[in-house]
Structure formats: structure tokens, C-alpha cells
Amino acid sequence: MKYKGRFGQFGGFYVPEVLIPVLEELEEGFYRYYKDKNFIAELNDLYKNYAGRPTPLYLAKRFSEHVGFKIYLKREDLLHGGAHKVNNTLGQGLLAKYMGKTKLIAETGAGQHGLATAMIGALFGMETKIFMGITDIRRQSVNVHKMKLCGAEVIGVEGGTGTLKDAINDALRYWTAHVDDTFYLFGTASGPHPYPTIVKYFQSCIGTEARAQCLEQIGHLPDKVLACVGGGSNAIGIFSGFIDDRDVELIGVEAGGEGVSTGHHAATLVAGKVGILHGAKSYLLQDEQGQVLDTESISAGLDYPAVGPEHCYLKDTGRAKYVAADDKDVLDAFELLTRKEGIIPALESSHALSYVMQQKGKWDSNTVVVVNLSGRGDKDVDIVEEHRENKI
Ligand SMILES: *Cc1c(COP(=O)(O)O)cnc(C)c1O
């Protein structure tokens, strides 16, 4: 491998020997094409005309009035597919094409990344296999159906708890036996090197746009930039635009589930310990014996027991701060944005909004905040309804 893929002590590539040449080929391909003129031109055309970039930076006036300071939303919810995920699947899909691969595989938990990959498989005419735990297949039948409509094959993974981490294990296993023609399109800014670097690169359009839009629309940089953190791709995407601006505070919000103290949560950076999962060293939810724990939150898209290595590094160096939002508060934020702005946010994105809501009366009225609205909440209305009924 040419690079070590380290962020401080985090990251790396802790994988079986058989995977090293595969990752080397991927690293080589990425560094060959990521600045290639034709590659960039084709990608930018797709970002614009297929996905709908640039996304607006929107001043949420009534939501701002409610909390008492200014909140701008980076509208990734308006992208094709309904979330930021398409930035990454277009980028990696195009890279696969340039590298001469004809087949795509991907893992998925909630089905959002699986769907974003299936879309790109259809777009590029590539045979696509999506690995998905059987528990998740049961819970996310609409996304399974959409993936199949796009022509993808959904492979049910029975091992473990039948969730995301088992799907990743099986996808990696399949990849080792089919490397010649198959590209593994990984869904978030974690996993072995070079994935954290690749995913950040393709998601950095969020931060680049947001920074320029702040300067143009507000006339200066924001005081704070917030994003929800699952594996960390939308957060590293928007943070990347502001990391060098030392006065801009970066805040990542994880899934606190029923509360970090209850054990039922997915707050990896807030409550995890250093360990290794899926080929990378990161903070990790594990018990005393190092056994990886199951995560639990209202939003399946944040249920991942590890987190991208760069976030671990940003936490340890103090450049970014990480907090957790509990399910109950997330539902309140979901409702508030919908009521005040007529924008239905994804439950994932509602985590970031929830933390902002709680700063009412704490941050002064001149504070300018940018929240990355990573996705739209159409997929979540049934879950929200269920929880509301239980409350009555
Ligand atoms: C998948 C998803 C997330 C979580 O993934 P990250 O890699 O942490 O960004 C957040 N928001 C939405 C809308 C998602 O679909």
C-alpha cells in the first residue's frame, strides 16, 4: 500500500492477507483518477444533472426564531435518492467504471446506501449485488423493493444478528473471491484504507459548497457547523470545508438511543473504546471482553458500532466535539422542523437539529449555525407515527 491511511492512531487496514492486493488496486485506481480532468468533468456533470448539485443553503427563519439564533440548512435532502449518499455512490461508481470493473457490490443496513448503489448500478448498466442482513430486510421492505426495481440483486445475510455489521462481513468475503470484475462500493467514511479517504473526497462537495455559500449569502463564515454521525460520511463531508477555519466549531451528533447511560444507543465516539472492526482502528462500542455490541436507536441509518477514523482523530485533537441526542428529543426536532418550515427531515438529520434545539437560551442571538440536513424524512413517517401513537 502506498499510504498508511492513518489519522493519528486510527484507521489503517486490518484485513486478511487476501484483501491487501485488492485494497492496493483500489488505492492505486483512486489516486490515478481522482484529479483526472475527464473523470472530474464527468463526475461534476453527474453531480449537477443527475443528483441535483449544488444543493441550496437555506436560512430556516421560523425554526431560527424558535431557538433564538440563526440556523442555515445545507439541503442534501433535496438530492436524487433523498440523501447525501448519492454523492458517494456516483463517485465510487464512476471510479469503478474508470477502473474497468463491470460489477458492483455494496452492504446496506437501513437500505439507503443499498438503494443509492442500486440507482448507480442501473445508471452505469452494471450488475449489482446488495448484501443486507435478514433482520434489516424484514424491517426495510420498501427499500428492498426499490433496489430490486433498479435491477439489483438483494442477498440476505443470515449470520450474526442479520444487520449491517454482518452484511459488511459477507460483502468483504464475497469481494475476496470476485476481485477481477467486482468493485466494492463502501457506504460510509469508515472501513479499511483507502475507503475513509475516498468517501471523504466524494462527500467533500458538501463542505466546499457550504463554505462558499456562507461567504456569499451571509458575508462571513458560520460560528458552528453541525452534522449527525453514523459512520461519519455526511459529517466529514461538511466538516472538510471548515476544518482549516479554526474559529468554526465543528459538532457531530450521534444516536443516544434511549440514553447513553441505558446502554441502548449508538453513540460510538461519546461512549466507545478504541478497538478494531471492519479493517480499521476506531472508537468502538464493545463490552469488557472486546465483544462488539449491538447498537440501538430510532434511526437505522445511525446504527453502526464503529465510526470513521478521521472523526476519532478530530475528537482526540479537540478539533471537533461529539455529543449524543436521545430518541425522544430527536422526535421533537423532527416535528419542530416539519411544523416550522414544511421540511420533513430524516430521523438521522434530526439528531443534529435536536442538539441545536437544546441550545435555546444558551447560544446568543448573533450565533450563526449551519446544520447539514443529510436527508429527507419520507422514509421515516411510519416510525414517527408509531412512536407518537405509543405516547398517547
Ligand atoms: C446513511 C445516512 C446517515 C448516516 O451515515 P453517515 O455516513 O454517518 O453520514 C445520515 N443521514 C442520512 C439521511 C442517511 O441516509
mmCIF file of C-alpha atoms and ligand atoms in Angstrom:
data_model
loop_
_atom_site.group_PDB
_atom_site.id
_atom_site.type_symbol
_atom_site.label_atom_id
_atom_site.label_comp_id
_atom_site.label_asym_id
_atom_site.label_seq_id
_atom_site.Cartn_x
_atom_site.Cartn_y
_atom_site.Cartn_z
ATOM 1 C CA MET A 1 0.000 0.000 0.000
ATOM 2 C CA LYS A 2 1.325 3.441 -0.908
ATOM 3 C CA TYR A 3 -0.262 5.260 2.039
ATOM 4 C CA LYS A 4 -0.970 4.084 5.562
ATOM 5 C CA GLY A 5 -4.429 5.625 5.831
ATOM 6 C CA ARG A 6 -3.779 6.768 9.388
ATOM 7 C CA PHE A 7 -5.497 9.554 11.246
ATOM 8 C CA GLY A 8 -3.349 9.695 14.387
ATOM 9 C CA GLN A 9 -3.567 6.171 15.819
ATOM 10 C CA PHE A 10 -6.838 5.490 13.962
ATOM 11 C CA GLY A 11 -7.650 3.966 10.574
ATOM 12 C CA GLY A 12 -5.228 1.630 8.816
ATOM 13 C CA PHE A 13 -6.109 -1.633 7.093
ATOM 14 C CA TYR A 14 -6.521 -4.535 9.490
ATOM 15 C CA VAL A 15 -7.711 -7.065 6.928
ATOM 16 C CA PRO A 16 -6.952 -10.685 5.972
ATOM 17 C CA GLU A 17 -3.910 -11.037 3.689
ATOM 18 C CA VAL A 18 -6.075 -11.891 0.687
ATOM 19 C CA LEU A 19 -7.639 -8.432 0.785
ATOM 20 C CA ILE A 20 -4.386 -6.435 0.708
ATOM 21 C CA PRO A 21 -3.814 -6.639 -3.090
ATOM 22 C CA VAL A 22 -7.479 -5.731 -3.643
ATOM 23 C CA LEU A 23 -7.237 -2.637 -1.484
ATOM 24 C CA GLU A 24 -3.925 -1.774 -3.141
ATOM 25 C CA GLU A 25 -5.591 -1.863 -6.537
ATOM 26 C CA LEU A 26 -8.362 0.365 -5.243
ATOM 27 C CA GLU A 27 -5.883 2.836 -3.748
ATOM 28 C CA GLU A 28 -3.936 2.896 -6.994
ATOM 29 C CA GLY A 29 -7.112 3.455 -9.029
ATOM 30 C CA PHE A 30 -8.321 6.251 -6.786
ATOM 31 C CA TYR A 31 -5.057 8.183 -6.894
ATOM 32 C CA ARG A 32 -4.826 7.689 -10.643
ATOM 33 C CA TYR A 33 -8.252 9.181 -11.380
ATOM 34 C CA TYR A 34 -9.298 11.486 -8.545
ATOM 35 C CA LYS A 35 -7.704 14.528 -10.185
ATOM 36 C CA ASP A 36 -8.063 13.319 -13.764
ATOM 37 C CA LYS A 37 -9.652 16.006 -15.939
ATOM 38 C CA ASN A 38 -12.085 13.696 -17.715
ATOM 39 C CA PHE A 39 -13.054 11.946 -14.502
ATOM 40 C CA ILE A 40 -13.764 15.234 -12.706
ATOM 41 C CA ALA A 41 -15.715 16.648 -15.655
ATOM 42 C CA GLU A 42 -17.887 13.542 -15.884
ATOM 43 C CA LEU A 43 -18.446 13.457 -12.121
ATOM 44 C CA ASN A 44 -19.368 17.149 -11.943
ATOM 45 C CA ASP A 45 -21.816 16.718 -14.792
ATOM 46 C CA LEU A 46 -23.486 13.837 -12.915
ATOM 47 C CA TYR A 47 -23.500 15.783 -9.647
ATOM 48 C CA LYS A 48 -25.267 18.618 -11.386
ATOM 49 C CA ASN A 49 -27.635 16.948 -13.821
ATOM 50 C CA TYR A 50 -28.286 13.570 -12.222
ATOM 51 C CA ALA A 51 -28.073 14.264 -8.494
ATOM 52 C CA GLY A 52 -29.071 17.931 -8.333
ATOM 53 C CA ARG A 53 -25.958 19.730 -7.049
ATOM 54 C CA PRO A 54 -25.284 22.333 -5.846
ATOM 55 C CA THR A 55 -27.823 21.977 -3.049
ATOM 56 C CA PRO A 56 -29.140 25.214 -1.514
ATOM 57 C CA LEU A 57 -28.059 26.720 1.792
ATOM 58 C CA TYR A 58 -31.375 27.735 3.313
ATOM 59 C CA LEU A 59 -31.976 30.142 6.201
ATOM 60 C CA ALA A 60 -34.675 28.442 8.298
ATOM 61 C CA LYS A 61 -36.298 31.632 9.601
ATOM 62 C CA ARG A 62 -39.149 30.261 11.690
ATOM 63 C CA PHE A 63 -37.021 27.478 13.164
ATOM 64 C CA SER A 64 -34.376 30.128 13.941
ATOM 65 C CA GLU A 65 -36.941 32.373 15.654
ATOM 66 C CA HIS A 66 -37.963 29.461 17.846
ATOM 67 C CA VAL A 67 -34.429 28.758 19.123
ATOM 68 C CA GLY A 68 -33.240 32.365 19.177
ATOM 69 C CA PHE A 69 -30.269 32.264 16.802
ATOM 70 C CA LYS A 70 -29.692 31.823 13.064
ATOM 71 C CA ILE A 71 -29.855 28.364 11.519
ATOM 72 C CA TYR A 72 -28.963 27.614 7.933
ATOM 73 C CA LEU A 73 -29.710 24.185 6.479
ATOM 74 C CA LYS A 74 -27.459 22.579 3.865
ATOM 75 C CA ARG A 75 -30.159 20.891 1.814
ATOM 76 C CA GLU A 76 -28.722 17.451 0.985
ATOM 77 C CA ASP A 77 -32.312 16.206 1.450
ATOM 78 C CA LEU A 78 -33.092 17.637 -1.991
ATOM 79 C CA LEU A 79 -30.676 15.345 -3.808
ATOM 80 C CA HIS A 80 -31.843 12.476 -6.028
ATOM 81 C CA GLY A 81 -32.491 9.497 -3.764
ATOM 82 C CA GLY A 82 -33.271 11.792 -0.847
ATOM 83 C CA ALA A 83 -29.907 11.936 0.898
ATOM 84 C CA HIS A 84 -26.204 12.722 0.623
ATOM 85 C CA LYS A 85 -25.465 9.057 -0.179
ATOM 86 C CA VAL A 86 -25.625 9.643 -3.951
ATOM 87 C CA ASN A 87 -22.504 11.896 -3.782
ATOM 88 C CA ASN A 88 -20.504 8.849 -2.765
ATOM 89 C CA THR A 89 -22.188 6.233 -4.945
ATOM 90 C CA LEU A 90 -21.793 8.393 -8.063
ATOM 91 C CA GLY A 91 -18.115 8.980 -7.235
ATOM 92 C CA GLN A 92 -17.241 5.382 -6.486
ATOM 93 C CA GLY A 93 -19.455 4.067 -9.304
ATOM 94 C CA LEU A 94 -17.619 6.255 -11.778
ATOM 95 C CA LEU A 95 -14.292 5.170 -10.315
ATOM 96 C CA ALA A 96 -15.370 1.543 -10.818
ATOM 97 C CA LYS A 97 -16.108 2.323 -14.454
ATOM 98 C CA TYR A 98 -12.737 4.048 -14.982
ATOM 99 C CA MET A 99 -11.006 1.079 -13.315
ATOM 100 C CA GLY A 100 -12.652 -1.258 -15.811
ATOM 101 C CA LYS A 101 -14.904 -3.049 -13.306
ATOM 102 C CA THR A 102 -18.267 -4.263 -14.551
ATOM 103 C CA LYS A 103 -19.974 -5.348 -11.331
ATOM 104 C CA LEU A 104 -20.828 -3.555 -8.101
ATOM 105 C CA ILE A 105 -21.367 -4.918 -4.628
ATOM 106 C CA ALA A 106 -22.379 -2.995 -1.525
ATOM 107 C CA GLU A 107 -23.532 -3.518 2.044
ATOM 108 C CA THR A 108 -26.584 -1.868 3.476
ATOM 109 C CA GLY A 109 -28.316 -1.566 6.833
ATOM 110 C CA ALA A 110 -31.385 0.619 6.578
ATOM 111 C CA GLY A 111 -31.290 0.199 2.817
ATOM 112 C CA GLN A 112 -30.380 3.789 1.961
ATOM 113 C CA HIS A 113 -26.873 3.021 0.756
ATOM 114 C CA GLY A 114 -28.114 -0.139 -0.957
ATOM 115 C CA LEU A 115 -30.653 1.890 -2.849
ATOM 116 C CA ALA A 116 -28.157 4.638 -3.745
ATOM 117 C CA THR A 117 -25.848 1.922 -5.107
ATOM 118 C CA ALA A 118 -28.656 0.161 -6.990
ATOM 119 C CA MET A 119 -29.533 3.505 -8.655
ATOM 120 C CA ILE A 120 -25.951 3.915 -9.843
ATOM 121 C CA GLY A 121 -25.783 0.276 -10.958
ATOM 122 C CA ALA A 122 -28.776 0.984 -13.198
ATOM 123 C CA LEU A 123 -27.276 4.287 -14.380
ATOM 124 C CA PHE A 124 -23.985 2.684 -15.442
ATOM 125 C CA GLY A 125 -25.512 -0.620 -16.555
ATOM 126 C CA MET A 126 -23.525 -2.626 -14.019
ATOM 127 C CA GLU A 127 -24.635 -5.871 -12.428
ATOM 128 C CA THR A 128 -25.264 -5.018 -8.768
ATOM 129 C CA LYS A 129 -25.465 -7.171 -5.658
ATOM 130 C CA ILE A 130 -26.535 -5.688 -2.323
ATOM 131 C CA PHE A 131 -25.687 -7.553 0.891
ATOM 132 C CA MET A 132 -28.278 -6.992 3.578
ATOM 133 C CA GLY A 133 -28.952 -8.704 6.906
ATOM 134 C CA ILE A 134 -32.201 -10.668 7.037
ATOM 135 C CA THR A 135 -33.423 -8.710 10.058
ATOM 136 C CA ASP A 136 -32.941 -5.483 8.107
ATOM 137 C CA ILE A 137 -34.627 -6.942 5.012
ATOM 138 C CA ARG A 138 -37.699 -7.567 7.131
ATOM 139 C CA ARG A 139 -37.622 -4.063 8.649
ATOM 140 C CA GLN A 140 -36.913 -2.162 5.431
ATOM 141 C CA SER A 141 -39.090 -3.832 2.820
ATOM 142 C CA VAL A 142 -39.777 -0.651 0.830
ATOM 143 C CA ASN A 143 -36.080 -0.045 0.149
ATOM 144 C CA VAL A 144 -35.608 -3.721 -0.736
ATOM 145 C CA HIS A 145 -38.378 -3.375 -3.281
ATOM 146 C CA LYS A 146 -36.845 -0.201 -4.761
ATOM 147 C CA MET A 147 -33.430 -1.845 -5.079
ATOM 148 C CA LYS A 148 -34.989 -4.722 -6.986
ATOM 149 C CA LEU A 149 -36.835 -2.290 -9.249
ATOM 150 C CA CYS A 150 -33.439 -0.773 -10.133
ATOM 151 C CA GLY A 151 -32.343 -4.250 -11.175
ATOM 152 C CA ALA A 152 -30.127 -5.083 -8.192
ATOM 153 C CA GLU A 153 -30.000 -8.475 -6.541
ATOM 154 C CA VAL A 154 -30.528 -8.301 -2.773
ATOM 155 C CA ILE A 155 -28.608 -11.016 -0.943
ATOM 156 C CA GLY A 156 -29.955 -11.877 2.508
ATOM 157 C CA VAL A 157 -27.234 -12.315 5.139
ATOM 158 C CA GLU A 158 -28.196 -14.753 7.896
ATOM 159 C CA GLY A 159 -25.108 -14.605 10.111
ATOM 160 C CA GLY A 160 -24.909 -12.789 13.445
ATOM 161 C CA THR A 161 -27.858 -10.532 14.154
ATOM 162 C CA GLY A 162 -28.721 -10.150 10.466
ATOM 163 C CA THR A 163 -27.835 -6.457 10.484
ATOM 164 C CA LEU A 164 -25.315 -4.052 8.958
ATOM 165 C CA LYS A 165 -22.134 -5.390 10.511
ATOM 166 C CA ASP A 166 -22.935 -8.915 9.274
ATOM 167 C CA ALA A 167 -23.702 -7.566 5.799
ATOM 168 C CA ILE A 168 -20.261 -5.875 5.671
ATOM 169 C CA ASN A 169 -18.543 -9.116 6.714
ATOM 170 C CA ASP A 170 -20.260 -11.063 3.920
ATOM 171 C CA ALA A 171 -19.653 -8.376 1.297
ATOM 172 C CA LEU A 172 -15.918 -8.359 2.146
ATOM 173 C CA ARG A 173 -15.847 -12.153 1.971
ATOM 174 C CA TYR A 174 -17.569 -12.171 -1.420
ATOM 175 C CA TRP A 175 -15.209 -9.480 -2.715
ATOM 176 C CA THR A 176 -12.070 -11.511 -2.000
ATOM 177 C CA ALA A 177 -13.340 -14.219 -4.379
ATOM 178 C CA HIS A 178 -14.522 -11.860 -7.155
ATOM 179 C CA VAL A 179 -11.974 -9.061 -7.335
ATOM 180 C CA ASP A 180 -11.277 -9.279 -11.051
ATOM 181 C CA ASP A 181 -14.526 -7.728 -12.218
ATOM 182 C CA THR A 182 -16.132 -6.504 -8.997
ATOM 183 C CA PHE A 183 -15.908 -3.147 -7.223
ATOM 184 C CA TYR A 184 -16.936 -2.926 -3.561
ATOM 185 C CA LEU A 185 -18.820 0.363 -3.210
ATOM 186 C CA PHE A 186 -18.496 1.068 0.520
ATOM 187 C CA GLY A 187 -21.153 3.261 2.116
ATOM 188 C CA THR A 188 -19.526 5.436 4.741
ATOM 189 C CA ALA A 189 -16.276 7.099 5.816
ATOM 190 C CA SER A 190 -15.047 4.088 7.789
ATOM 191 C CA GLY A 191 -13.708 0.635 6.929
ATOM 192 C CA PRO A 192 -10.137 -0.138 5.837
ATOM 193 C CA HIS A 193 -7.903 2.341 3.996
ATOM 194 C CA PRO A 194 -8.466 3.724 1.376
ATOM 195 C CA TYR A 195 -12.253 3.915 1.985
ATOM 196 C CA PRO A 196 -12.267 6.695 4.608
ATOM 197 C CA THR A 197 -10.183 8.856 2.250
ATOM 198 C CA ILE A 198 -12.242 8.010 -0.846
ATOM 199 C CA VAL A 199 -15.625 8.592 0.804
ATOM 200 C CA LYS A 200 -14.461 11.890 2.317
ATOM 201 C CA TYR A 201 -13.255 13.024 -1.093
ATOM 202 C CA PHE A 202 -16.600 12.332 -2.766
ATOM 203 C CA GLN A 203 -18.596 13.881 0.108
ATOM 204 C CA SER A 204 -16.381 16.972 0.375
ATOM 205 C CA CYS A 205 -18.567 18.712 -2.217
ATOM 206 C CA ILE A 206 -20.969 19.389 0.682
ATOM 207 C CA GLY A 207 -18.394 21.359 2.666
ATOM 208 C CA THR A 208 -16.859 23.119 -0.331
ATOM 209 C CA GLU A 209 -20.271 24.373 -1.451
ATOM 210 C CA ALA A 210 -21.436 25.253 2.072
ATOM 211 C CA ARG A 211 -18.351 27.360 2.797
ATOM 212 C CA ALA A 212 -18.672 29.331 -0.444
ATOM 213 C CA GLN A 213 -22.423 29.780 0.113
ATOM 214 C CA CYS A 214 -21.809 31.134 3.640
ATOM 215 C CA LEU A 215 -19.372 33.722 2.299
ATOM 216 C CA GLU A 216 -21.741 34.709 -0.470
ATOM 217 C CA GLN A 217 -25.070 34.684 1.402
ATOM 218 C CA ILE A 218 -24.020 35.656 4.946
ATOM 219 C CA GLY A 219 -20.797 37.509 4.170
ATOM 220 C CA HIS A 220 -18.765 35.536 6.686
ATOM 221 C CA LEU A 221 -18.165 32.012 7.992
ATOM 222 C CA PRO A 222 -20.615 30.428 10.436
ATOM 223 C CA ASP A 223 -19.817 30.048 14.143
ATOM 224 C CA LYS A 224 -20.808 26.394 14.245
ATOM 225 C CA VAL A 225 -21.280 23.542 11.790
ATOM 226 C CA LEU A 226 -23.285 20.503 12.865
ATOM 227 C CA ALA A 227 -23.998 17.102 11.346
ATOM 228 C CA CYS A 228 -25.264 13.729 12.515
ATOM 229 C CA VAL A 229 -22.724 10.899 12.724
ATOM 230 C CA GLY A 230 -23.356 7.251 11.875
ATOM 231 C CA GLY A 231 -20.248 6.004 10.094
ATOM 232 C CA GLY A 232 -19.414 9.664 9.567
ATOM 233 C CA SER A 233 -19.684 10.372 5.830
ATOM 234 C CA ASN A 234 -22.089 13.330 5.750
ATOM 235 C CA ALA A 235 -20.345 14.859 8.761
ATOM 236 C CA ILE A 236 -16.815 14.557 7.329
ATOM 237 C CA GLY A 237 -18.213 15.868 4.043
ATOM 238 C CA ILE A 238 -19.406 19.140 5.527
ATOM 239 C CA PHE A 239 -16.616 19.402 8.156
ATOM 240 C CA SER A 240 -13.977 19.124 5.417
ATOM 241 C CA GLY A 241 -14.937 22.584 4.131
ATOM 242 C CA PHE A 242 -14.262 24.185 7.526
ATOM 243 C CA ILE A 243 -11.527 22.113 9.213
ATOM 244 C CA ASP A 244 -8.869 24.749 8.459
ATOM 245 C CA ASP A 245 -11.106 27.568 9.726
ATOM 246 C CA ARG A 246 -10.123 27.315 13.362
ATOM 247 C CA ASP A 247 -12.857 29.679 14.576
ATOM 248 C CA VAL A 248 -15.632 27.492 13.205
ATOM 249 C CA GLU A 249 -16.752 24.999 15.832
ATOM 250 C CA LEU A 250 -17.485 21.519 14.457
ATOM 251 C CA ILE A 251 -20.065 19.391 16.286
ATOM 252 C CA GLY A 252 -21.025 15.813 15.430
ATOM 253 C CA VAL A 253 -24.213 14.376 16.899
ATOM 254 C CA GLU A 254 -24.525 10.628 17.488
ATOM 255 C CA ALA A 255 -27.540 8.463 18.249
ATOM 256 C CA GLY A 256 -28.087 8.437 22.014
ATOM 257 C CA GLY A 257 -30.987 5.971 21.606
ATOM 258 C CA GLU A 258 -32.854 5.624 24.890
ATOM 259 C CA GLY A 259 -29.980 7.446 26.604
ATOM 260 C CA VAL A 260 -26.242 6.727 26.696
ATOM 261 C CA SER A 261 -26.494 5.564 30.343
ATOM 262 C CA THR A 262 -29.064 2.868 29.423
ATOM 263 C CA GLY A 263 -26.686 1.020 27.112
ATOM 264 C CA HIS A 264 -29.281 1.112 24.324
ATOM 265 C CA HIS A 265 -27.657 3.558 21.944
ATOM 266 C CA ALA A 266 -25.215 4.023 19.049
ATOM 267 C CA ALA A 267 -23.002 6.773 20.469
ATOM 268 C CA THR A 268 -19.652 5.392 19.376
ATOM 269 C CA LEU A 269 -17.497 8.484 19.884
ATOM 270 C CA VAL A 270 -19.254 9.536 23.074
ATOM 271 C CA ALA A 271 -19.194 6.136 24.805
ATOM 272 C CA GLY A 272 -16.901 3.782 22.819
ATOM 273 C CA LYS A 273 -13.391 2.465 23.472
ATOM 274 C CA VAL A 274 -10.578 2.054 20.951
ATOM 275 C CA GLY A 275 -10.813 -1.206 19.019
ATOM 276 C CA ILE A 276 -10.768 -2.726 15.536
ATOM 277 C CA LEU A 277 -13.786 -3.525 13.356
ATOM 278 C CA HIS A 278 -14.137 -3.984 9.602
ATOM 279 C CA GLY A 279 -10.481 -3.336 8.961
ATOM 280 C CA ALA A 280 -9.973 -0.078 10.824
ATOM 281 C CA LYS A 281 -8.985 1.103 14.271
ATOM 282 C CA SER A 282 -11.586 3.456 15.713
ATOM 283 C CA TYR A 283 -13.728 4.086 18.726
ATOM 284 C CA LEU A 284 -15.977 1.090 19.035
ATOM 285 C CA LEU A 285 -18.935 0.012 21.150
ATOM 286 C CA GLN A 286 -17.734 -3.135 22.904
ATOM 287 C CA ASP A 287 -18.030 -4.918 26.230
ATOM 288 C CA GLU A 288 -15.175 -5.563 28.719
ATOM 289 C CA GLN A 289 -14.055 -8.586 26.701
ATOM 290 C CA GLY A 290 -13.888 -6.536 23.497
ATOM 291 C CA GLN A 291 -17.024 -8.158 22.114
ATOM 292 C CA VAL A 292 -18.718 -5.748 19.685
ATOM 293 C CA LEU A 293 -22.093 -4.554 20.961
ATOM 294 C CA ASP A 294 -25.325 -4.203 19.041
ATOM 295 C CA THR A 295 -26.475 -0.651 18.572
ATOM 296 C CA GLU A 296 -29.962 0.659 19.110
ATOM 297 C CA SER A 297 -31.595 3.883 18.037
ATOM 298 C CA ILE A 298 -34.723 5.177 16.410
ATOM 299 C CA SER A 299 -32.849 5.782 13.180
ATOM 300 C CA ALA A 300 -31.447 2.700 11.474
ATOM 301 C CA GLY A 301 -29.067 4.864 9.437
ATOM 302 C CA LEU A 302 -27.027 5.701 12.535
ATOM 303 C CA ASP A 303 -26.906 2.161 13.950
ATOM 304 C CA TYR A 304 -23.264 1.287 13.464
ATOM 305 C CA PRO A 305 -20.959 0.256 16.334
ATOM 306 C CA ALA A 306 -17.797 1.818 14.813
ATOM 307 C CA VAL A 307 -17.115 5.245 13.280
ATOM 308 C CA GLY A 308 -14.821 6.738 10.671
ATOM 309 C CA PRO A 309 -11.189 7.081 11.825
ATOM 310 C CA GLU A 310 -10.880 10.768 10.973
ATOM 311 C CA HIS A 311 -13.695 11.588 13.409
ATOM 312 C CA CYS A 312 -11.815 9.681 16.137
ATOM 313 C CA TYR A 313 -8.787 11.817 15.380
ATOM 314 C CA LEU A 314 -10.797 15.070 15.303
ATOM 315 C CA LYS A 315 -12.236 14.118 18.687
ATOM 316 C CA ASP A 316 -8.853 13.327 20.256
ATOM 317 C CA THR A 317 -7.244 16.505 18.917
ATOM 318 C CA GLY A 318 -10.218 18.552 20.083
ATOM 319 C CA ARG A 319 -10.869 19.991 16.611
ATOM 320 C CA ALA A 320 -14.417 18.604 16.648
ATOM 321 C CA LYS A 321 -16.758 17.852 19.512
ATOM 322 C CA TYR A 322 -19.144 14.876 19.622
ATOM 323 C CA VAL A 323 -22.387 14.663 21.553
ATOM 324 C CA ALA A 324 -25.398 12.330 21.649
ATOM 325 C CA ALA A 325 -29.100 13.032 21.090
ATOM 326 C CA ASP A 326 -31.776 10.778 22.616
ATOM 327 C CA ASP A 327 -34.660 9.318 20.593
ATOM 328 C CA LYS A 328 -37.299 11.367 22.409
ATOM 329 C CA ASP A 329 -35.574 14.685 21.655
ATOM 330 C CA VAL A 330 -34.936 13.611 18.070
ATOM 331 C CA LEU A 331 -38.673 13.114 17.530
ATOM 332 C CA ASP A 332 -39.321 16.603 18.918
ATOM 333 C CA ALA A 333 -36.806 18.073 16.470
ATOM 334 C CA PHE A 334 -38.344 16.114 13.592
ATOM 335 C CA GLU A 335 -41.752 17.585 14.427
ATOM 336 C CA LEU A 336 -40.493 21.101 15.018
ATOM 337 C CA LEU A 337 -38.705 21.459 11.676
ATOM 338 C CA THR A 338 -41.687 19.977 9.867
ATOM 339 C CA ARG A 339 -44.100 22.367 11.621
ATOM 340 C CA LYS A 340 -41.970 25.489 11.322
ATOM 341 C CA GLU A 341 -40.568 25.062 7.819
ATOM 342 C CA GLY A 342 -42.590 22.419 5.987
ATOM 343 C CA ILE A 343 -39.419 20.397 5.582
ATOM 344 C CA ILE A 344 -39.574 16.781 6.770
ATOM 345 C CA PRO A 345 -36.051 15.851 7.882
ATOM 346 C CA ALA A 346 -34.626 12.320 8.024
ATOM 347 C CA LEU A 347 -34.507 10.976 11.576
ATOM 348 C CA GLU A 348 -30.721 10.811 11.176
ATOM 349 C CA SER A 349 -30.507 14.527 10.383
ATOM 350 C CA SER A 350 -32.988 15.242 13.192
ATOM 351 C CA HIS A 351 -30.245 14.256 15.645
ATOM 352 C CA ALA A 352 -28.237 17.324 14.644
ATOM 353 C CA LEU A 353 -31.365 19.517 14.803
ATOM 354 C CA SER A 354 -32.198 18.139 18.228
ATOM 355 C CA TYR A 355 -28.868 19.269 19.678
ATOM 356 C CA VAL A 356 -29.373 22.717 18.159
ATOM 357 C CA MET A 357 -32.878 22.938 19.701
ATOM 358 C CA GLN A 358 -31.446 22.276 23.127
ATOM 359 C CA GLN A 359 -29.188 25.315 22.852
ATOM 360 C CA LYS A 360 -32.229 27.601 23.039
ATOM 361 C CA GLY A 361 -31.375 30.279 25.583
ATOM 362 C CA LYS A 362 -27.730 29.159 25.690
ATOM 363 C CA TRP A 363 -26.227 30.335 22.382
ATOM 364 C CA ASP A 364 -26.590 34.087 21.903
ATOM 365 C CA SER A 365 -28.734 35.647 19.213
ATOM 366 C CA ASN A 366 -25.816 36.517 16.916
ATOM 367 C CA THR A 367 -24.767 32.892 16.614
ATOM 368 C CA VAL A 368 -24.802 31.567 13.046
ATOM 369 C CA VAL A 369 -25.207 27.815 12.735
ATOM 370 C CA VAL A 370 -25.063 25.562 9.675
ATOM 371 C CA VAL A 371 -26.755 22.172 10.014
ATOM 372 C CA ASN A 372 -26.195 19.517 7.393
ATOM 373 C CA LEU A 373 -29.655 18.225 6.522
ATOM 374 C CA SER A 374 -28.299 14.873 5.340
ATOM 375 C CA GLY A 375 -31.602 13.505 4.065
ATOM 376 C CA ARG A 376 -35.351 13.776 3.855
ATOM 377 C CA GLY A 377 -37.732 12.023 6.206
ATOM 378 C CA ASP A 378 -40.281 10.477 3.852
ATOM 379 C CA LYS A 379 -38.850 7.066 4.720
ATOM 380 C CA ASP A 380 -39.411 7.748 8.423
ATOM 381 C CA VAL A 381 -43.021 8.881 8.693
ATOM 382 C CA ASP A 382 -44.311 5.421 9.729
ATOM 383 C CA ILE A 383 -41.729 5.130 12.519
ATOM 384 C CA VAL A 384 -42.589 8.608 13.774
ATOM 385 C CA GLU A 385 -46.307 7.804 13.679
ATOM 386 C CA GLU A 386 -45.760 4.595 15.673
ATOM 387 C CA HIS A 387 -43.858 6.441 18.364
ATOM 388 C CA ARG A 388 -46.457 9.175 18.521
ATOM 389 C CA GLU A 389 -49.233 6.628 18.990
ATOM 390 C CA ASN A 390 -47.317 4.950 21.790
ATOM 391 C CA LYS A 391 -47.007 8.299 23.517
ATOM 392 C CA ILE A 392 -50.774 8.895 23.663
HETATM 393 C C1 LIG B 1 -26.951 6.861 5.945
HETATM 394 C C2 LIG B 1 -27.410 8.153 6.477
HETATM 395 C C3 LIG B 1 -26.740 8.811 7.537
HETATM 396 C C4 LIG B 1 -25.598 8.199 8.289
HETATM 397 O O1 LIG B 1 -24.440 7.949 7.570
HETATM 398 P P1 LIG B 1 -23.134 8.831 7.652
HETATM 399 O O2 LIG B 1 -22.143 8.036 6.907
HETATM 400 O O3 LIG B 1 -22.776 8.990 9.115
HETATM 401 O O4 LIG B 1 -23.446 10.124 7.030
HETATM 402 C C5 LIG B 1 -27.182 10.064 7.912
HETATM 403 N N1 LIG B 1 -28.252 10.646 7.327
HETATM 404 C C6 LIG B 1 -28.929 10.039 6.322
HETATM 405 C C7 LIG B 1 -30.094 10.735 5.735
HETATM 406 C C8 LIG B 1 -28.531 8.783 5.872
HETATM 407 O O5 LIG B 1 -29.211 8.194 4.882
#
